[in-house]
mmCIF file of C-alpha atoms in Angstrom:
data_model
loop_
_atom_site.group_PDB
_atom_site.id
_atom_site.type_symbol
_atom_site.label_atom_id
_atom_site.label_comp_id
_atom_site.label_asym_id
_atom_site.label_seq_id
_atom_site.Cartn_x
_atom_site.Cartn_y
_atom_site.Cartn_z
ATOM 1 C CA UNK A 1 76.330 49.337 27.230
ATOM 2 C CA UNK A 2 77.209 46.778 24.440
ATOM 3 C CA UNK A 3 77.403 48.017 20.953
ATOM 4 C CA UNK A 4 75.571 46.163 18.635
ATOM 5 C CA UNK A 5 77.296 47.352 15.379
ATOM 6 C CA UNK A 6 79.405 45.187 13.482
ATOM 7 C CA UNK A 7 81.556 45.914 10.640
ATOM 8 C CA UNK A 8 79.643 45.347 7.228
ATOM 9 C CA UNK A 9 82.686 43.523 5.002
ATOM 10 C CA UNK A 10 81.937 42.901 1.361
ATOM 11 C CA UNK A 11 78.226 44.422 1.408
ATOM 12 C CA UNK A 12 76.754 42.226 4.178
ATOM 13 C CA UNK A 13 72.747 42.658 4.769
ATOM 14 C CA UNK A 14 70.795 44.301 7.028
ATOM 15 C CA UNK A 15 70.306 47.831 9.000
ATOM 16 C CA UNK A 16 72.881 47.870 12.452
ATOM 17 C CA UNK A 17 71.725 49.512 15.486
ATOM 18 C CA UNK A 18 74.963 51.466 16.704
ATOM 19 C CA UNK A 19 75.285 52.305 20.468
ATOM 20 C CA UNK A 20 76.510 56.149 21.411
ATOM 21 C CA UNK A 21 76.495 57.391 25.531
ATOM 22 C CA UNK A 22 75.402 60.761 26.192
ATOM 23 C CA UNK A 23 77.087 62.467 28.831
ATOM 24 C CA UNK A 24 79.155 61.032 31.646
ATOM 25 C CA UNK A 25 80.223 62.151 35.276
ATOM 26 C CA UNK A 26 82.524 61.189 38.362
ATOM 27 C CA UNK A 27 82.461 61.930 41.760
ATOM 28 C CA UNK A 28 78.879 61.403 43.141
ATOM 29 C CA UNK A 29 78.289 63.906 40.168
ATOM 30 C CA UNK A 30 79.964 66.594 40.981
ATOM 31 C CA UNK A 31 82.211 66.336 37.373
ATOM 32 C CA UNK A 32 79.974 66.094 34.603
ATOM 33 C CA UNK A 33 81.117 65.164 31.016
ATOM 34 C CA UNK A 34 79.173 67.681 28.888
ATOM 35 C CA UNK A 35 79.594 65.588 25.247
ATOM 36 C CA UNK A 36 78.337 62.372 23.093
ATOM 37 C CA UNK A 37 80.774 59.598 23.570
ATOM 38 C CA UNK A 38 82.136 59.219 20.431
ATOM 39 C CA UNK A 39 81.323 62.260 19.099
ATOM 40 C CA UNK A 40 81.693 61.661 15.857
ATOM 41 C CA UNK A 41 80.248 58.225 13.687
ATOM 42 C CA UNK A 42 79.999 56.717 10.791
ATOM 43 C CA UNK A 43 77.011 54.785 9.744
ATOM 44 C CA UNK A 44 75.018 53.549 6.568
ATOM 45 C CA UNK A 45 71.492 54.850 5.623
ATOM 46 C CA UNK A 46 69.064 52.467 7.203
ATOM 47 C CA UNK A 47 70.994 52.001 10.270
ATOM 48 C CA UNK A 48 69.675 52.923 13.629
ATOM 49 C CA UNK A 49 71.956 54.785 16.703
ATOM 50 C CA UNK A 50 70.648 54.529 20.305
ATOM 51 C CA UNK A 51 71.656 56.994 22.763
ATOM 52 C CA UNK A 52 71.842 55.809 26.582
ATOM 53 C CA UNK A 53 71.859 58.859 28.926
ATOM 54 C CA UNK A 54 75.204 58.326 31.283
ATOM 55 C CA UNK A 55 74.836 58.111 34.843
ATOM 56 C CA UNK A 56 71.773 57.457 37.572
ATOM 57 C CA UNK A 57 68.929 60.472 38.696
ATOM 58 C CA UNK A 58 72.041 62.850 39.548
ATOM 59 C CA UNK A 59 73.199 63.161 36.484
ATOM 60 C CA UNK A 60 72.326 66.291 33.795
ATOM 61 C CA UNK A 61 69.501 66.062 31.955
ATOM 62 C CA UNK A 62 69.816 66.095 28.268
ATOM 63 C CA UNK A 63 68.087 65.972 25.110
ATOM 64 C CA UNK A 64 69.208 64.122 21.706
ATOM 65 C CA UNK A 65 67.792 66.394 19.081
ATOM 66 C CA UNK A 66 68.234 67.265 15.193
ATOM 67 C CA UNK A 67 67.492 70.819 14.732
ATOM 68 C CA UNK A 68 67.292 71.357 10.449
ATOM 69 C CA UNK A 69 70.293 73.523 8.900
ATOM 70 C CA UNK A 70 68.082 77.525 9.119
ATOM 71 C CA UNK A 71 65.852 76.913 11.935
ATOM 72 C CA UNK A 72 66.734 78.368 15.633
ATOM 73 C CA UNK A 73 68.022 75.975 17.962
ATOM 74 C CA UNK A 74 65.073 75.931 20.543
ATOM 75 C CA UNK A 75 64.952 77.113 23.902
ATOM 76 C CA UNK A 76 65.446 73.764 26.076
ATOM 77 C CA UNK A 77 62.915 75.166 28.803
ATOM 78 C CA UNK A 78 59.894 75.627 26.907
ATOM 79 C CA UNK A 79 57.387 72.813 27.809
ATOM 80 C CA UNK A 80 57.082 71.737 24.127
ATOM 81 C CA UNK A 81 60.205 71.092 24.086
ATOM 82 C CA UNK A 82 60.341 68.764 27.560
ATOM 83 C CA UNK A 83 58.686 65.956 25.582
ATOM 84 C CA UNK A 84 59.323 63.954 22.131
ATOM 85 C CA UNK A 85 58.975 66.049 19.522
ATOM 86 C CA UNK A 86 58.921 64.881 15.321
ATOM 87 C CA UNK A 87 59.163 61.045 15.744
ATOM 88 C CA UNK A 88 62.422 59.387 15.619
ATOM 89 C CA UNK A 89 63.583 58.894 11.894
ATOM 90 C CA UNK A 90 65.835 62.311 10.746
ATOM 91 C CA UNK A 91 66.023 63.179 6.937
ATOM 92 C CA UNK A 92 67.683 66.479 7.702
ATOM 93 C CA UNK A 93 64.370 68.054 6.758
ATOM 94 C CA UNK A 94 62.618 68.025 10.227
ATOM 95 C CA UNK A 95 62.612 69.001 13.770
ATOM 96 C CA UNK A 96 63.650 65.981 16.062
ATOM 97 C CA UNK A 97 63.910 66.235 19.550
ATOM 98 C CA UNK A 98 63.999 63.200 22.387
ATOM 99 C CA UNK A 99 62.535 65.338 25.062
ATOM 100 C CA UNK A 100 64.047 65.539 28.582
ATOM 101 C CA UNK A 101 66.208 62.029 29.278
ATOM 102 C CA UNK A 102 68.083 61.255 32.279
ATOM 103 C CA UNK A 103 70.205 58.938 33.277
ATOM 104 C CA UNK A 104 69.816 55.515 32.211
ATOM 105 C CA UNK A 105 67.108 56.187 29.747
ATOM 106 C CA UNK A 106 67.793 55.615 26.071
ATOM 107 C CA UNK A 107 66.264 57.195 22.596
ATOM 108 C CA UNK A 108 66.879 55.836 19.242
ATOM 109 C CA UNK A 109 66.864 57.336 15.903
ATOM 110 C CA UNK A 110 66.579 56.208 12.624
ATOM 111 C CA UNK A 111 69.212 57.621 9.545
ATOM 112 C CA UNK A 112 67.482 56.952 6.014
ATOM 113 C CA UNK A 113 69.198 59.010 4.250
ATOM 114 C CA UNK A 114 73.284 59.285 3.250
ATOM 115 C CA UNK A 115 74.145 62.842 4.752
ATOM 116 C CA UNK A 116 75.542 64.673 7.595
ATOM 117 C CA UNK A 117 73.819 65.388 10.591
ATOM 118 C CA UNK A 118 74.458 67.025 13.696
ATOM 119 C CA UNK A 119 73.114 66.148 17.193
ATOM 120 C CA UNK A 120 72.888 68.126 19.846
ATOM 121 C CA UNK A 121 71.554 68.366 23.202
ATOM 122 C CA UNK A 122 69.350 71.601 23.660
ATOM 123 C CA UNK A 123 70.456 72.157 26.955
ATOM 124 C CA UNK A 124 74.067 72.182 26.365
ATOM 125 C CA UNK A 125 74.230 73.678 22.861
ATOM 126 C CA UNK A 126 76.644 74.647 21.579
ATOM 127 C CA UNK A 127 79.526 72.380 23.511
ATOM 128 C CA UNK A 128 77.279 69.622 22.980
ATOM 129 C CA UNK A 129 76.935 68.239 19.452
ATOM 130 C CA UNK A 130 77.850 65.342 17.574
ATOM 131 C CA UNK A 131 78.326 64.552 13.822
ATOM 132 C CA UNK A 132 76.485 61.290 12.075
ATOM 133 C CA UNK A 133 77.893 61.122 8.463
ATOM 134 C CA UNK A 134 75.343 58.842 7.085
ATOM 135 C CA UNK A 135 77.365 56.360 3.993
ATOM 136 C CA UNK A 136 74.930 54.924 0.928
ATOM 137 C CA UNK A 137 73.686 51.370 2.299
ATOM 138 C CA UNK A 138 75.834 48.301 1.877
ATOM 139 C CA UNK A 139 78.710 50.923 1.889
ATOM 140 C CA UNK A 140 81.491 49.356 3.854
ATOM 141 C CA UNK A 141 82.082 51.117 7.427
ATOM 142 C CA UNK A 142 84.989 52.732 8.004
ATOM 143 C CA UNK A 143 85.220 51.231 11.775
ATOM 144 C CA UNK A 144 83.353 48.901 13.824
ATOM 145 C CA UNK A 145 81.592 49.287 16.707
ATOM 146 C CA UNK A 146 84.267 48.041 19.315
ATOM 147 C CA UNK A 147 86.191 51.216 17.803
ATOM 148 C CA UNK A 148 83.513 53.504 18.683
ATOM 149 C CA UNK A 149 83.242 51.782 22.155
ATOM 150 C CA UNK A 150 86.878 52.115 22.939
ATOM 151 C CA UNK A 151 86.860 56.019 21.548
ATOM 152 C CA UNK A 152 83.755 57.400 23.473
ATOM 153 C CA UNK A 153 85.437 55.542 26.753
ATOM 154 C CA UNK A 154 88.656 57.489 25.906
ATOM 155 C CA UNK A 155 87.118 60.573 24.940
ATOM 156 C CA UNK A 156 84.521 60.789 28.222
ATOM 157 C CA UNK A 157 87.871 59.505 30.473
ATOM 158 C CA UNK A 158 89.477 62.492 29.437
ATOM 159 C CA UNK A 159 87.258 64.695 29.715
ATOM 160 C CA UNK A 160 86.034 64.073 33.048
ATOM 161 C CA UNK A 161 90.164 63.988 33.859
ATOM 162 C CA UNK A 162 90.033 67.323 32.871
ATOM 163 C CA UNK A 163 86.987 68.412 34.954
ATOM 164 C CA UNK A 164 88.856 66.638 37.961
ATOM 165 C CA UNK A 165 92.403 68.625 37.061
ATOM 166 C CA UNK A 166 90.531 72.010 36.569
ATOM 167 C CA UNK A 167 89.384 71.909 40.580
ATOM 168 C CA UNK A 168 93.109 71.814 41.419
ATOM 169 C CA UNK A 169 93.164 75.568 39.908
ATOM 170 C CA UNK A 170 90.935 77.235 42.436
ATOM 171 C CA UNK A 171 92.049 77.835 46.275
ATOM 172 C CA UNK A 172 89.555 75.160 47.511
ATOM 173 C CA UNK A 173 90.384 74.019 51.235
ATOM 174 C CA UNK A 174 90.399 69.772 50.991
ATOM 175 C CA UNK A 175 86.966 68.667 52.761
ATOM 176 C CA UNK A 176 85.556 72.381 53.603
ATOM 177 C CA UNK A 177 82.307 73.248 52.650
ATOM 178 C CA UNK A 178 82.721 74.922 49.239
ATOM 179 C CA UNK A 179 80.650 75.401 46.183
ATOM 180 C CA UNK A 180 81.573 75.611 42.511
ATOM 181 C CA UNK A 181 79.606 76.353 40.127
ATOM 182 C CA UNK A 182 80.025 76.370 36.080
ATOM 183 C CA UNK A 183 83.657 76.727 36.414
ATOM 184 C CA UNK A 184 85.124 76.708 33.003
ATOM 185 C CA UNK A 185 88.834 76.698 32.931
ATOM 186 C CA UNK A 186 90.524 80.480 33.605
ATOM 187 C CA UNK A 187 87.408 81.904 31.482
ATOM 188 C CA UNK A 188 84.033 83.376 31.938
ATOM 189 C CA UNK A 189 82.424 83.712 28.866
ATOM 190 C CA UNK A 190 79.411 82.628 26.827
ATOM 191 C CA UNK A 191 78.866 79.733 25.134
ATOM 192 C CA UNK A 192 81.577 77.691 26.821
ATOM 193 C CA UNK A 193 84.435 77.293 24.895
ATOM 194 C CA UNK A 194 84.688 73.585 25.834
ATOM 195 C CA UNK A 195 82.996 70.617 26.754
ATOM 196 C CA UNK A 196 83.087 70.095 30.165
ATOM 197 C CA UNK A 197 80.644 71.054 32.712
ATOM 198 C CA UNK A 198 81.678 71.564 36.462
ATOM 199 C CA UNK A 199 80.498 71.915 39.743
#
């Protein structure tokens, strides 16, 4: 998806709409890249970022939400929670949630306010969360958007590599009829230490 951002030089006008994947997999879906490619951005207040889900219908589902700094992250499976929830502009006061996306479907929120805000996806919490620092408007950025494009391609690349190199770790017999599920690298735990989902 083209990124839209450009990089403000000298206090140039205008809000910029800044592009962010969600997600990613490989191999008809059977490696999925549990993360927000980049995970991390820098944007002014006024300026808009729209999340694209990764993939086509087999990829995971996810959700781009804000969940306010005290409240309980909610539980991704109750029906409230399936649908849009508190608009689209975050303040850090409010509950925002995208409802269920999948792939190819995009949501878009609005930052008017300079802070730091973290996104998550409610059904991958907690290995699934990014950081928006939100600059003063007109502040320069610190990197433009075919930076961002270029990290969140390296960053989903290698994690998906690592989904695919994790596989080689388990006795599987090449082309037999096998099922893994939720493998996380040499560990069985809860949350996930890392961001990589695989089946």
């Amino acid at each position: 998806m083209p990124y839209s951002g450009i990089q403000r030089l000298g206090g140039a006008p205008g809000p910029t709409n800044w592009s962010v994947v969600t997600g990613g997999a490989a191999d008809h879906y059977a490696l999925q890249a549990l993360d927000f490619y980049p995970n991390n951005i820098t944007i002014d207040a006024g300026d808009t970022v729209t999340y694209k889900i990764a993939g086509g219908a087999g990829g995971d589902a996810h959700t781009v939400s804000f969940v306010p700094s005290g409240m309980k992250v909610p539980d991704p499976l109750s029906p409230k929670d399936e649908v849009p929830r508190g608009g689209t502009i975050v303040d850090g006061k409010k509950y925002v949630n995208s409802g269920i996306l999948v792939g190819g479907q995009t949501f878009t929120l609005s930052f008017p306010k300079a802070g730091t805000y973290r996104i998550l996806c409610l059904f991958h919490n907690p290995a699934m969360e990014s950081t928006v620092i939100v600059q003063r408007a007109g502040t320069s950025y610190p990197h433009d958007a075919a930076y961002y494009r270029k990290l969140g391609n390296t960053q989903q690349s290698g994690d998906l590599r690592e989904a695919r190199d994790s596989v080689t770790q388990f006795p599987f017999t090449p082309d037999g009829t096998t099922l893994a599920a939720g493998i996380d690298p040499g560990l069985a735990q809860y949350p996930p230490p890392d961001e990589i989902g695989r089946a």
